[in-house]
N, CA, C and O atoms as a GROMACS GRO file, in nm:
protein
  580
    1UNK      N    1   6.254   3.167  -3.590
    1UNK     CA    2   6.266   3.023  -3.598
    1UNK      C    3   6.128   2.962  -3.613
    1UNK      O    4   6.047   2.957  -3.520
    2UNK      N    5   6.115   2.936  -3.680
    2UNK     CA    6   6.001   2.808  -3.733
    2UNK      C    7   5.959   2.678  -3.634
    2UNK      O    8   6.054   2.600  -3.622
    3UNK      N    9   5.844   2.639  -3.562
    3UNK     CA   10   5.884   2.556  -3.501
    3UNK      C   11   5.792   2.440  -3.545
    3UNK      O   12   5.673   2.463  -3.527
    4UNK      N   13   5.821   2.325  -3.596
    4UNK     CA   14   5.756   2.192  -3.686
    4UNK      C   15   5.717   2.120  -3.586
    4UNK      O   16   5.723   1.998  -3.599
    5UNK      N   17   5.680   2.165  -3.490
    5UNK     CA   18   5.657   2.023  -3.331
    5UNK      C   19   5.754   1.975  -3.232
    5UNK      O   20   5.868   2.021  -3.234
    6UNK      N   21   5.732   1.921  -3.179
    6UNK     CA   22   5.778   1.816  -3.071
    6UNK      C   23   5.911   1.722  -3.144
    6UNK      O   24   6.033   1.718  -3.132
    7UNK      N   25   5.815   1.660  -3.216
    7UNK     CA   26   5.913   1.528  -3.295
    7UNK      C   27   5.960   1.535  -3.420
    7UNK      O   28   5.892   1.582  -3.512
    8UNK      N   29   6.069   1.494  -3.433
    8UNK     CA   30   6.134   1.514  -3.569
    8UNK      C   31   6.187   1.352  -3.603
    8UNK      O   32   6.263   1.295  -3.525
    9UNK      N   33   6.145   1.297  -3.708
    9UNK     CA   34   6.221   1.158  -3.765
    9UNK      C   35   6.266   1.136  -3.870
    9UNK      O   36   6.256   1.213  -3.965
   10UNK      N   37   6.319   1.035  -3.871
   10UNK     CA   38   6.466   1.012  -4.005
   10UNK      C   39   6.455   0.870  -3.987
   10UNK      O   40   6.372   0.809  -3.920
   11UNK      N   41   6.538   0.831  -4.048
   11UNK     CA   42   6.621   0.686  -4.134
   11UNK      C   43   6.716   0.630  -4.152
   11UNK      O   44   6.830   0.664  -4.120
   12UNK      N   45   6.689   0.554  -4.195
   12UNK     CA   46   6.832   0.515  -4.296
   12UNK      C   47   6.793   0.506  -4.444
   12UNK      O   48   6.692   0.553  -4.496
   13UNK      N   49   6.892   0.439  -4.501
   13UNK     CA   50   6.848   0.497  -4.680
   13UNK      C   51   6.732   0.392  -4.714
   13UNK      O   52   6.633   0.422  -4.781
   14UNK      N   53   6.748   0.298  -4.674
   14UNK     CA   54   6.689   0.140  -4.704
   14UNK      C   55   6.543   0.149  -4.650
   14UNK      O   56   6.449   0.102  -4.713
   15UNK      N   57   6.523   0.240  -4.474
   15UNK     CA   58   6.352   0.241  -4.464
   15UNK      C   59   6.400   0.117  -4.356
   15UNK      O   60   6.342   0.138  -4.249
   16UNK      N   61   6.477   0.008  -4.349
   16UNK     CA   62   6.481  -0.062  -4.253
   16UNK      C   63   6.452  -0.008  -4.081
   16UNK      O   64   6.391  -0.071  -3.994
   17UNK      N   65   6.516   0.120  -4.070
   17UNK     CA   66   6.563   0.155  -3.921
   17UNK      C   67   6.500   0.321  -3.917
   17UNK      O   68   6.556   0.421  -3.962
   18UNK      N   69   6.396   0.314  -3.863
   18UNK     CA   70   6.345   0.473  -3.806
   18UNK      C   71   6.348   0.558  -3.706
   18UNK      O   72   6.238   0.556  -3.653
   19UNK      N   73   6.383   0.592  -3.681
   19UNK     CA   74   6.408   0.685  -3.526
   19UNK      C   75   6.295   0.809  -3.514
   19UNK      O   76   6.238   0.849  -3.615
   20UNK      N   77   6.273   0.856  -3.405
   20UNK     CA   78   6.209   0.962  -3.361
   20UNK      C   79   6.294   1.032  -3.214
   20UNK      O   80   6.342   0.974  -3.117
   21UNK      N   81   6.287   1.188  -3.250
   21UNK     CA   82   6.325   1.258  -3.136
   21UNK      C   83   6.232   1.347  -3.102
   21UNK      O   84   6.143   1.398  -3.171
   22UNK      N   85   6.260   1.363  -2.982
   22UNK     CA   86   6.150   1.466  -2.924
   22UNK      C   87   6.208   1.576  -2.855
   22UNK      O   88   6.302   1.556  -2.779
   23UNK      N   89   6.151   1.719  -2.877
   23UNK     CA   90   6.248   1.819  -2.806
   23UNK      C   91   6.355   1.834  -2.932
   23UNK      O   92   6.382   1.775  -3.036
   24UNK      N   93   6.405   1.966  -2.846
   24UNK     CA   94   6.544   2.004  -2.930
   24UNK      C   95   6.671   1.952  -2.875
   24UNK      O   96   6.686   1.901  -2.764
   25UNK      N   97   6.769   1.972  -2.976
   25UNK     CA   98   6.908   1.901  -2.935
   25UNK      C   99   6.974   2.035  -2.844
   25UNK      O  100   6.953   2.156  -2.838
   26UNK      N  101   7.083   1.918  -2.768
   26UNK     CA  102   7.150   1.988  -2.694
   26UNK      C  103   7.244   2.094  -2.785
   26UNK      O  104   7.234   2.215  -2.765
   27UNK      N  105   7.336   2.040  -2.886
   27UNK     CA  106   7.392   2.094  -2.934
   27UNK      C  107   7.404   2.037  -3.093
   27UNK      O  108   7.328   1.946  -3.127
   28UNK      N  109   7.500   2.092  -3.190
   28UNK     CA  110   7.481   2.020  -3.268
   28UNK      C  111   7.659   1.971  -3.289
   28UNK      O  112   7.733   2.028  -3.209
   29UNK      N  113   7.698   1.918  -3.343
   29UNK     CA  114   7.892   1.894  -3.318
   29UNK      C  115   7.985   1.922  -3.477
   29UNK      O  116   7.941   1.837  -3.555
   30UNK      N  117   8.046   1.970  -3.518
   30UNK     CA  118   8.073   1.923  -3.680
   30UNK      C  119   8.214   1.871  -3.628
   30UNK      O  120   8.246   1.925  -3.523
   31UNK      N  121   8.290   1.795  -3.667
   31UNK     CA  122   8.393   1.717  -3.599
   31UNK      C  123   8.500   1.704  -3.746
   31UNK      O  124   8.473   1.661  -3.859
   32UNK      N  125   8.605   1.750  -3.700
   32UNK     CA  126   8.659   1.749  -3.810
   32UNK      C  127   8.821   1.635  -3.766
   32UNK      O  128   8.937   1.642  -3.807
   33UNK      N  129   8.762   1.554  -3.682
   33UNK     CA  130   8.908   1.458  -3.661
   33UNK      C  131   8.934   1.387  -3.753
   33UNK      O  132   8.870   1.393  -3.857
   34UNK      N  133   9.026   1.312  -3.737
   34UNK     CA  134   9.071   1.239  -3.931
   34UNK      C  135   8.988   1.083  -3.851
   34UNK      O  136   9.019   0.974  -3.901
   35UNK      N  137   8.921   1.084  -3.769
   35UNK     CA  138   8.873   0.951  -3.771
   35UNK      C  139   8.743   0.937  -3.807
   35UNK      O  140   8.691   0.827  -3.825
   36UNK      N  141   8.678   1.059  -3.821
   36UNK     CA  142   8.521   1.118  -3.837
   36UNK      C  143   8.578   1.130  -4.008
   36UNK      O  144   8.505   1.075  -4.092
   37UNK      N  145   8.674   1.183  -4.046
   37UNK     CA  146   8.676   1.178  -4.161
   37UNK      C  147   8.660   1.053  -4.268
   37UNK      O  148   8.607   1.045  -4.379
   38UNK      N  149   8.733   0.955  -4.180
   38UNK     CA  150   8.720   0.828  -4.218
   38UNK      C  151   8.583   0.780  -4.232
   38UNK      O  152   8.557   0.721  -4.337
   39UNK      N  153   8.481   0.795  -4.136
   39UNK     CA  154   8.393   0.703  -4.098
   39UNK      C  155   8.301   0.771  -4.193
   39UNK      O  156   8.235   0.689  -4.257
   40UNK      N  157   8.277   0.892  -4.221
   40UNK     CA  158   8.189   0.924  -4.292
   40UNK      C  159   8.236   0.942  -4.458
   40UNK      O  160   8.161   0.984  -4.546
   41UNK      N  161   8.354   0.906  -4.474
   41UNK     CA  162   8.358   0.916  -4.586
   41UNK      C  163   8.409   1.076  -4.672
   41UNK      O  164   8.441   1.085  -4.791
   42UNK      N  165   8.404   1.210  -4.552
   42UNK     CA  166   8.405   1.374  -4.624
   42UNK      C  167   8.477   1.386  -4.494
   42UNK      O  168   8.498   1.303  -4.406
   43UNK      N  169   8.525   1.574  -4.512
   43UNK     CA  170   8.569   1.645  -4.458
   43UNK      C  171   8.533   1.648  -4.325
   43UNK      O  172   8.599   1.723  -4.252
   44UNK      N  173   8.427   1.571  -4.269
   44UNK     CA  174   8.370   1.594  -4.126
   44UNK      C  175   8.280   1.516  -4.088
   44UNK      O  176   8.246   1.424  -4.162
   45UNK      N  177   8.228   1.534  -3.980
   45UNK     CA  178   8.121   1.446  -3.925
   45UNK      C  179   8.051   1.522  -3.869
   45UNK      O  180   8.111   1.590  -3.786
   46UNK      N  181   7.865   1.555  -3.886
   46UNK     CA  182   7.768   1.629  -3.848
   46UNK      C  183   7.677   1.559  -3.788
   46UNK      O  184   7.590   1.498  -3.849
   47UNK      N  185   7.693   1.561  -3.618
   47UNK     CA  186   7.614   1.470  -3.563
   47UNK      C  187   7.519   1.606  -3.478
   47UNK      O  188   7.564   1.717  -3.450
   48UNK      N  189   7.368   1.549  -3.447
   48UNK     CA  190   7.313   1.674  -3.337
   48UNK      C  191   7.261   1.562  -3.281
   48UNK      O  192   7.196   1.464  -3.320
   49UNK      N  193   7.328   1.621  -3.135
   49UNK     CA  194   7.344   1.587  -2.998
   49UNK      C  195   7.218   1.608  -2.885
   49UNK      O  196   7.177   1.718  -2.851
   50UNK      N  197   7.169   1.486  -2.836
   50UNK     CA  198   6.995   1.460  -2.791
   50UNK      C  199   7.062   1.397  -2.635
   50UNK      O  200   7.172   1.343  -2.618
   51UNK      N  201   6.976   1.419  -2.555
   51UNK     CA  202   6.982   1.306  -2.430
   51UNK      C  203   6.941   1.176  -2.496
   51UNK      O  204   6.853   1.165  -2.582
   52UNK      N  205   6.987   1.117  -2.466
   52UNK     CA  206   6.959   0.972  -2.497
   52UNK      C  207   6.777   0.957  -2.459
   52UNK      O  208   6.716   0.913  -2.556
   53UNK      N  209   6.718   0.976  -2.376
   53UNK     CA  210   6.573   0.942  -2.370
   53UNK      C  211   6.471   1.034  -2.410
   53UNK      O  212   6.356   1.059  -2.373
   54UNK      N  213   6.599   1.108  -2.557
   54UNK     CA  214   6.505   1.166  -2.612
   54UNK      C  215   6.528   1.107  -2.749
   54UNK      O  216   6.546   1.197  -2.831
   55UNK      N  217   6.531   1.014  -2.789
   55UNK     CA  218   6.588   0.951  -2.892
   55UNK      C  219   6.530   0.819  -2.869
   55UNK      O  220   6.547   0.754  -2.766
   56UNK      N  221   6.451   0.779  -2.982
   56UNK     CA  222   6.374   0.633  -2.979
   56UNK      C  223   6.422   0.540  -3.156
   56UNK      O  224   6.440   0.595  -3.265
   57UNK      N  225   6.428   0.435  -3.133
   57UNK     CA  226   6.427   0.342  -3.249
   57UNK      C  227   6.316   0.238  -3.222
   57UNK      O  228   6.274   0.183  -3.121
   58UNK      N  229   6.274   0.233  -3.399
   58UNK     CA  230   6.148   0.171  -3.409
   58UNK      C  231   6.194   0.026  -3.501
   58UNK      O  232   6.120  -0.031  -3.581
   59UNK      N  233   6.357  -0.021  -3.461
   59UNK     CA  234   6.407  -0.130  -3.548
   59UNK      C  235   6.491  -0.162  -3.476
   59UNK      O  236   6.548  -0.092  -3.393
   60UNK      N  237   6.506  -0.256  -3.497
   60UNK     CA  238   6.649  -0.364  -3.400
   60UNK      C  239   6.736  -0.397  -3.496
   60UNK      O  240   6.826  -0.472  -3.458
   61UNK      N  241   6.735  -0.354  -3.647
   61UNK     CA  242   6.815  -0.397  -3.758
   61UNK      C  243   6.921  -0.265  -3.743
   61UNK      O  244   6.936  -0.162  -3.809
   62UNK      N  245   6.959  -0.295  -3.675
   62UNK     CA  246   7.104  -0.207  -3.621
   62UNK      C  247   7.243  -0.287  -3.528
   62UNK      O  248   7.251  -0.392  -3.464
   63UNK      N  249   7.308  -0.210  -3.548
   63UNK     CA  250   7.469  -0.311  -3.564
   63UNK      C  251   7.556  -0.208  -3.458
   63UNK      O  252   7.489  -0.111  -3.425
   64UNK      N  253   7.666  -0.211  -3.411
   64UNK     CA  254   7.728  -0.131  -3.337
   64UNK      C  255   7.841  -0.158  -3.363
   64UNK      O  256   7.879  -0.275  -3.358
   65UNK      N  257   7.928  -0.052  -3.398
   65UNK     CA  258   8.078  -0.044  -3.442
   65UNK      C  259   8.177   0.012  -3.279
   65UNK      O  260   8.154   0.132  -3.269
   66UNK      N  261   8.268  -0.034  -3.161
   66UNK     CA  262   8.310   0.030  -3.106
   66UNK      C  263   8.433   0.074  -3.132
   66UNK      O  264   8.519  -0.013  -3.122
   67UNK      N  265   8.474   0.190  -3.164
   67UNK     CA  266   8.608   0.233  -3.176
   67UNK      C  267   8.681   0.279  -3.051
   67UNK      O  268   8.618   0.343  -2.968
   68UNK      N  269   8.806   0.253  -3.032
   68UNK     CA  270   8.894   0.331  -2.909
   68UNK      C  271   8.958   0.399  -2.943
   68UNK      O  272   9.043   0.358  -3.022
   69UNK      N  273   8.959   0.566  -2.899
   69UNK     CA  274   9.042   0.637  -2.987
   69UNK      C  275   9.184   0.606  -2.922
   69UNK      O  276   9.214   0.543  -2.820
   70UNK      N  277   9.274   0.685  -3.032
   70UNK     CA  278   9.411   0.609  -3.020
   70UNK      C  279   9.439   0.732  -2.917
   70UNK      O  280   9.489   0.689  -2.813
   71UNK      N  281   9.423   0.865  -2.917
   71UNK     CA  282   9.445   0.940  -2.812
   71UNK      C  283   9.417   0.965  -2.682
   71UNK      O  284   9.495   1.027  -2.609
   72UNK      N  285   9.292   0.914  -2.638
   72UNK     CA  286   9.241   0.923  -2.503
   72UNK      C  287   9.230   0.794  -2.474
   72UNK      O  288   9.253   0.769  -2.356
   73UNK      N  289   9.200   0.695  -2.550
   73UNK     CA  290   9.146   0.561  -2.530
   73UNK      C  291   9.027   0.534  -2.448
   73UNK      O  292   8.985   0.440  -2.381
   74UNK      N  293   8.980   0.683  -2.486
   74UNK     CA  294   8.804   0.629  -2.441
   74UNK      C  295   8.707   0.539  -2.565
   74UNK      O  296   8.752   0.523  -2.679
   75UNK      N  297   8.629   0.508  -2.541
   75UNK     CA  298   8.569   0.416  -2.699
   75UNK      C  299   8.436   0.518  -2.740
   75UNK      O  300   8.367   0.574  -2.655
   76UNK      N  301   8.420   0.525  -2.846
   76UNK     CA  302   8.262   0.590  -2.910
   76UNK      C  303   8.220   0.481  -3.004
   76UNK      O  304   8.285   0.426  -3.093
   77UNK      N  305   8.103   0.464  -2.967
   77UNK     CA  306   8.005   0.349  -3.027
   77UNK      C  307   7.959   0.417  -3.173
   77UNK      O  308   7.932   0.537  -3.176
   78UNK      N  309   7.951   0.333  -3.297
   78UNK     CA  310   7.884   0.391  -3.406
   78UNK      C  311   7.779   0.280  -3.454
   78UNK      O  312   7.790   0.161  -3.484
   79UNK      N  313   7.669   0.371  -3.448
   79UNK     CA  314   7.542   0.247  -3.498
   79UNK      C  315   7.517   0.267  -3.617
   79UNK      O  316   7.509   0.374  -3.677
   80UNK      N  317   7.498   0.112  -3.673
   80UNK     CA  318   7.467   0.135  -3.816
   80UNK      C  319   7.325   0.067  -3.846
   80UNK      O  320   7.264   0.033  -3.744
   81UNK      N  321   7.275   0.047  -3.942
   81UNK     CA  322   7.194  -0.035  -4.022
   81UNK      C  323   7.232  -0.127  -4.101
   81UNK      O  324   7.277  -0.106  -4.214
   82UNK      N  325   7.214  -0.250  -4.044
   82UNK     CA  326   7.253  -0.359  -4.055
   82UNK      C  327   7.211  -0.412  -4.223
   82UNK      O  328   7.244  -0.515  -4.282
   83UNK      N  329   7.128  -0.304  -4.265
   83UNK     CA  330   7.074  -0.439  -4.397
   83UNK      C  331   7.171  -0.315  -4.525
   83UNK      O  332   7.218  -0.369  -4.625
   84UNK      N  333   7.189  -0.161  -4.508
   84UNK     CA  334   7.221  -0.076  -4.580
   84UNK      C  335   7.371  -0.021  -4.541
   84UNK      O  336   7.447   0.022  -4.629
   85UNK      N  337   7.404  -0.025  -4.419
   85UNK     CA  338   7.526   0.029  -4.346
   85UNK      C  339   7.525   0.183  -4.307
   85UNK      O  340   7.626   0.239  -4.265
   86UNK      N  341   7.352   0.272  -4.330
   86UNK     CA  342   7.368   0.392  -4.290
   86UNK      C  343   7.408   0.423  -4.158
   86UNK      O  344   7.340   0.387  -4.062
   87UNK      N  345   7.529   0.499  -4.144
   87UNK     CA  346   7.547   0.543  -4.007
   87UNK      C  347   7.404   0.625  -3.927
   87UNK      O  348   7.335   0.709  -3.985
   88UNK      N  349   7.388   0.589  -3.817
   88UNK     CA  350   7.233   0.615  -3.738
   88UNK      C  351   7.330   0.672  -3.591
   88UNK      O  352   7.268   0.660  -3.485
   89UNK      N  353   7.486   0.736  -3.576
   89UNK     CA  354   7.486   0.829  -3.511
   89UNK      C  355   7.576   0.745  -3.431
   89UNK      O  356   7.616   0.634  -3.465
   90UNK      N  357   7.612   0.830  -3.283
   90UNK     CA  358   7.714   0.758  -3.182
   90UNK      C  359   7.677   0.787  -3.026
   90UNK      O  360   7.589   0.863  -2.986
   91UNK      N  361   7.741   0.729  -2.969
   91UNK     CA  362   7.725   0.713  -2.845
   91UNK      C  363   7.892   0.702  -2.786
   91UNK      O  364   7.971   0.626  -2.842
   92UNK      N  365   7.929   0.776  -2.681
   92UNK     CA  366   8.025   0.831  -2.663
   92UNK      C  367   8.048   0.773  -2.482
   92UNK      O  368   7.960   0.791  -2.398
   93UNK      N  369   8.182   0.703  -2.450
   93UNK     CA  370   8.197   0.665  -2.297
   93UNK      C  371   8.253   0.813  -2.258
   93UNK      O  372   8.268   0.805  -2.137
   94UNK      N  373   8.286   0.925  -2.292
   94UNK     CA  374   8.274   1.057  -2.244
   94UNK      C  375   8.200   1.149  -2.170
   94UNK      O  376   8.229   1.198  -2.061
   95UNK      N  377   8.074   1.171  -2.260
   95UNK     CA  378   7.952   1.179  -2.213
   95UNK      C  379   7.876   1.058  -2.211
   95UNK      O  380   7.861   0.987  -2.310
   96UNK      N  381   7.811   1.028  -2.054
   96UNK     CA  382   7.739   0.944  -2.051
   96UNK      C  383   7.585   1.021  -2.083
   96UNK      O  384   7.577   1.143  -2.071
   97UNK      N  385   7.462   0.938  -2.126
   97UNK     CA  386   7.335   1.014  -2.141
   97UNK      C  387   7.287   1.060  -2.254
   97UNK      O  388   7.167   1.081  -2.276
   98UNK      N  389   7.400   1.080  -2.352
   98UNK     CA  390   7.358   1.162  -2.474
   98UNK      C  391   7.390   1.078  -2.589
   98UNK      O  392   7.474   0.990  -2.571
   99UNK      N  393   7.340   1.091  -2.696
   99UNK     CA  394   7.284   1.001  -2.812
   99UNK      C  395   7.348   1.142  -2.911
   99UNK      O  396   7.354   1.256  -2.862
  100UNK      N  397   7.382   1.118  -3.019
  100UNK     CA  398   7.419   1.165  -3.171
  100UNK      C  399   7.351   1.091  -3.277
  100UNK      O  400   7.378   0.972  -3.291
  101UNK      N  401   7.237   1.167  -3.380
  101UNK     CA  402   7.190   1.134  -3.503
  101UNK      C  403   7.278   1.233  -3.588
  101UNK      O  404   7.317   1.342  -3.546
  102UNK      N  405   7.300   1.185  -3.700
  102UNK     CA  406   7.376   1.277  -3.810
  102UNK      C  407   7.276   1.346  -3.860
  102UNK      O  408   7.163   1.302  -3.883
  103UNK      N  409   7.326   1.489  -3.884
  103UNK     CA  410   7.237   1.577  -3.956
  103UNK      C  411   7.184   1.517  -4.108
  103UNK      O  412   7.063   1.536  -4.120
  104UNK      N  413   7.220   1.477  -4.178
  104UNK     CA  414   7.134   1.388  -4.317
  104UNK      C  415   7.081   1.317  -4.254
  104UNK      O  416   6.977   1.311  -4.319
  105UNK      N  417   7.062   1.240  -4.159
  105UNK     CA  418   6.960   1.114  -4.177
  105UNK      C  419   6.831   1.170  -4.069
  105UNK      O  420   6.778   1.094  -3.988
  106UNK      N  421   6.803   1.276  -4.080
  106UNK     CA  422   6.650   1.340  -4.037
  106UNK      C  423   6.609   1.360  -4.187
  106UNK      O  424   6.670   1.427  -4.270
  107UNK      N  425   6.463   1.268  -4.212
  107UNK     CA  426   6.330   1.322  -4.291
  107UNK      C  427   6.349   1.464  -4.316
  107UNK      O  428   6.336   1.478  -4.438
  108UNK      N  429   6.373   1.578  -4.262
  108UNK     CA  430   6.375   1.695  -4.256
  108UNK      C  431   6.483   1.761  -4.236
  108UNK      O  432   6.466   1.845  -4.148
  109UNK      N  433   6.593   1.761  -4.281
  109UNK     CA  434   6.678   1.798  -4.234
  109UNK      C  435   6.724   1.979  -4.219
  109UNK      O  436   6.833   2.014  -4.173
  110UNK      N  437   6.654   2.043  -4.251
  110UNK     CA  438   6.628   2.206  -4.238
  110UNK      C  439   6.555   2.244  -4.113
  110UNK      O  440   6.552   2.359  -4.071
  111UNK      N  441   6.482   2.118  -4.043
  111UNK     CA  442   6.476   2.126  -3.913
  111UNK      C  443   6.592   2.170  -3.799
  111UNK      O  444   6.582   2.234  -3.695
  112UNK      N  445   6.711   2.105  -3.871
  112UNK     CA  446   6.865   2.127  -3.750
  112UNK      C  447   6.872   2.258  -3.738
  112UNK      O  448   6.872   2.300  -3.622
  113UNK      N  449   6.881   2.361  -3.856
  113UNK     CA  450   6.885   2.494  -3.882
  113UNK      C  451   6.784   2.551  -3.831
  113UNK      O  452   6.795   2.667  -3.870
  114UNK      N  453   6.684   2.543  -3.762
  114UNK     CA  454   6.579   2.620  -3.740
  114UNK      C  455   6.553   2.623  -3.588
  114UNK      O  456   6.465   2.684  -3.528
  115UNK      N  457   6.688   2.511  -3.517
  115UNK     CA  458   6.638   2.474  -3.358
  115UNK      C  459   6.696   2.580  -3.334
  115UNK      O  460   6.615   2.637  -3.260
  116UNK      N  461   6.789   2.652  -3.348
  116UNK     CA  462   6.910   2.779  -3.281
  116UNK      C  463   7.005   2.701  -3.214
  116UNK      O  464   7.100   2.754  -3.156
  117UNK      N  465   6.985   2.560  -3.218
  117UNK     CA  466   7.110   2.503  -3.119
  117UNK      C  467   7.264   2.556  -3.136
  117UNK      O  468   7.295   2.602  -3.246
  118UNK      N  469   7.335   2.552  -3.061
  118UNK     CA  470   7.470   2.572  -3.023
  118UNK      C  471   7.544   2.478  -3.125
  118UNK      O  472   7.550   2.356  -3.110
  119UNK      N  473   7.601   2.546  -3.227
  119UNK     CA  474   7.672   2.467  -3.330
  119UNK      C  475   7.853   2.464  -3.272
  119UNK      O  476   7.937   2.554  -3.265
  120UNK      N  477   7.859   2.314  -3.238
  120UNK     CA  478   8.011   2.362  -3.232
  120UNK      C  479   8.153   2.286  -3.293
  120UNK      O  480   8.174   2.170  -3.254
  121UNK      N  481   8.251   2.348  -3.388
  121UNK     CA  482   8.338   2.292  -3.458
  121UNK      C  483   8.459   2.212  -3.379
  121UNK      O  484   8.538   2.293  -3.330
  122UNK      N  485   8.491   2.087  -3.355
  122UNK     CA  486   8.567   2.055  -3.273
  122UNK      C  487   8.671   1.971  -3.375
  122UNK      O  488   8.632   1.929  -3.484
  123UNK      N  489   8.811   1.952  -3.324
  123UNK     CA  490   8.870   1.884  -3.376
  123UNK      C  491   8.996   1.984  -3.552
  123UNK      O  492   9.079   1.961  -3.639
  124UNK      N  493   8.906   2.098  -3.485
  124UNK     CA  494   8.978   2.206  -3.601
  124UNK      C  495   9.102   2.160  -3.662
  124UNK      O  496   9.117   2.151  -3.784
  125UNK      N  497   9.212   2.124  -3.554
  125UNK     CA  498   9.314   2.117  -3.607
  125UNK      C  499   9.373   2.010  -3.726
  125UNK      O  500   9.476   2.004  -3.794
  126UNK      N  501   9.245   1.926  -3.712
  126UNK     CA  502   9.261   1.837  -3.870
  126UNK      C  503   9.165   1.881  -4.012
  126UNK      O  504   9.107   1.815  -4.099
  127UNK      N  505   9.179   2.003  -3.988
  127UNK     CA  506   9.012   2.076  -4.097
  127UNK      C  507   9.075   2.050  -4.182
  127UNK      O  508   9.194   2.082  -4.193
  128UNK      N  509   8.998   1.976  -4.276
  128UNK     CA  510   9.029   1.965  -4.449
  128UNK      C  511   9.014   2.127  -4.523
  128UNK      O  512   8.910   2.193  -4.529
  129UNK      N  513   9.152   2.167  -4.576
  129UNK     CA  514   9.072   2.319  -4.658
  129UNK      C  515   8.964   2.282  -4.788
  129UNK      O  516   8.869   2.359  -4.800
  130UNK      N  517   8.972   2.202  -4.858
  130UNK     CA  518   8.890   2.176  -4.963
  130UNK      C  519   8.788   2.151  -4.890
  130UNK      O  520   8.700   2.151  -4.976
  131UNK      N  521   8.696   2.114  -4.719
  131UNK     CA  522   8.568   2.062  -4.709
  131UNK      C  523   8.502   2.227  -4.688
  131UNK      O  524   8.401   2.243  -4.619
  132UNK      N  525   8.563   2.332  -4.749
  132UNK     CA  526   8.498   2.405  -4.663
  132UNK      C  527   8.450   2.504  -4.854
  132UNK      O  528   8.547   2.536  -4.923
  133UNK      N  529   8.362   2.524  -4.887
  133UNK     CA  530   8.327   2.527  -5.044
  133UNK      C  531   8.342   2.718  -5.042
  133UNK      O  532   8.317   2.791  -5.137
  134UNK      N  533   8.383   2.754  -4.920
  134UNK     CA  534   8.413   2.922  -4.930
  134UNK      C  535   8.558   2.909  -5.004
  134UNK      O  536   8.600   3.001  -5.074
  135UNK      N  537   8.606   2.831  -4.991
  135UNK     CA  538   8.756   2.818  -5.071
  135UNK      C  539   8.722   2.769  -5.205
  135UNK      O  540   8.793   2.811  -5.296
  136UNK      N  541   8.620   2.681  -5.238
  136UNK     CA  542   8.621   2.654  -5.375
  136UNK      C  543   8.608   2.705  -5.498
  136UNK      O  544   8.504   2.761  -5.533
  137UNK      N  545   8.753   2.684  -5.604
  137UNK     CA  546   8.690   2.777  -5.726
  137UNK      C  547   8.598   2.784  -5.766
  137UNK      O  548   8.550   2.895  -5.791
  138UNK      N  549   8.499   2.613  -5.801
  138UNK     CA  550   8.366   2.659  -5.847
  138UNK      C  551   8.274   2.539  -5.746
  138UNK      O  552   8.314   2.442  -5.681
  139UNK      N  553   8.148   2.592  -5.764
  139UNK     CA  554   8.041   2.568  -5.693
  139UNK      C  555   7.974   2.523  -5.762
  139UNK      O  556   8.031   2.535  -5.870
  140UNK      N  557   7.841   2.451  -5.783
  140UNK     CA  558   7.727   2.396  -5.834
  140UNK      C  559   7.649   2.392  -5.747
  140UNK      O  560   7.683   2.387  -5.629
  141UNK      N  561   7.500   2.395  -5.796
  141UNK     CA  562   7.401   2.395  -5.703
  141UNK      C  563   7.356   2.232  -5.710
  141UNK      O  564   7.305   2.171  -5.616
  142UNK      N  565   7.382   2.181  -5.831
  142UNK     CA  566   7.358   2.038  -5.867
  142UNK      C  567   7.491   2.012  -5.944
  142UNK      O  568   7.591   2.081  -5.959
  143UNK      N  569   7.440   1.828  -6.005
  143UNK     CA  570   7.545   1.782  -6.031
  143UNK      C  571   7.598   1.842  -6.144
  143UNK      O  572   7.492   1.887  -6.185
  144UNK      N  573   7.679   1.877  -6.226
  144UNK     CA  574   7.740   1.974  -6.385
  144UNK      C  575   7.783   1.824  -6.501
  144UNK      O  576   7.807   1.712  -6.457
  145UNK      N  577   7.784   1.841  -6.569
  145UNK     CA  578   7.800   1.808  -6.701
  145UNK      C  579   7.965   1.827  -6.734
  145UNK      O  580   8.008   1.803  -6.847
   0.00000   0.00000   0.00000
């Protein structure tokens, strides 16, 4: 494992909203509920999972979405960027303490792969078979013609 420092930072698409973490994540989550499906738009949701006071924002141009799930009716907070709408991760009344950035919105994102964190698939039982590209007839490395 490669180790790039202490701190690792990201964005949003716009440059409005920057974050910095410090340390490695607890874990990392891929979430495959149909409400993560929704929110992100694909097959899943790839958030890696920080204590919260290891997680800093250097912008207040952020927005908060609370959802209640319809099954537990606990709520998970989704922060966005207020000027672009990039999702900047969640915050969960489950676990108290811990903070979620999505794996794309780190500057570096080959950093996630290199912590060894504990990757874990939750929510299986709504897995999209098409999000998973070991099933796909064809592949591209880029966009095709």
């Amino acid at each position: 494992m490669k180790h790039r420092g202490s701190e690792q930072y990201g964005g949003c698409i716009c440059g409005a909203v920057k974050f910095t973490v410090t340390g490695l994540p607890e874990r990392v989550t891929v979430c495959h509920c149909t409400w993560c499906q929704r929110r992100t738009g694909t097959a899943f949701g790839t958030e890696v999972v920080f204590l919260t006071e290891k997680v800093s924002f250097t912008s207040t141009s952020m927005s908060t979405y609370r959802h209640r799930s319809d099954e537990s009716g606990r709520w998970v907070d989704v922060h966005f960027c207020t000027a672009c709408g990039t999702n900047l991760g969640l915050t969960v009344e489950v676990r108290d303490g811990i903070r979620s950035i999505p794996a794309g919105a780190f500057d570096d994102p080959e950093w996630v792969d290199e912590t060894g964190a504990e990757i874990r698939h939750v929510y299986t039982r709504s897995q999209r078979h098409w999000g998973n590209t070991a099933n796909a007839v064809e592949t591209f490395e880029a966009y095709f013609d």
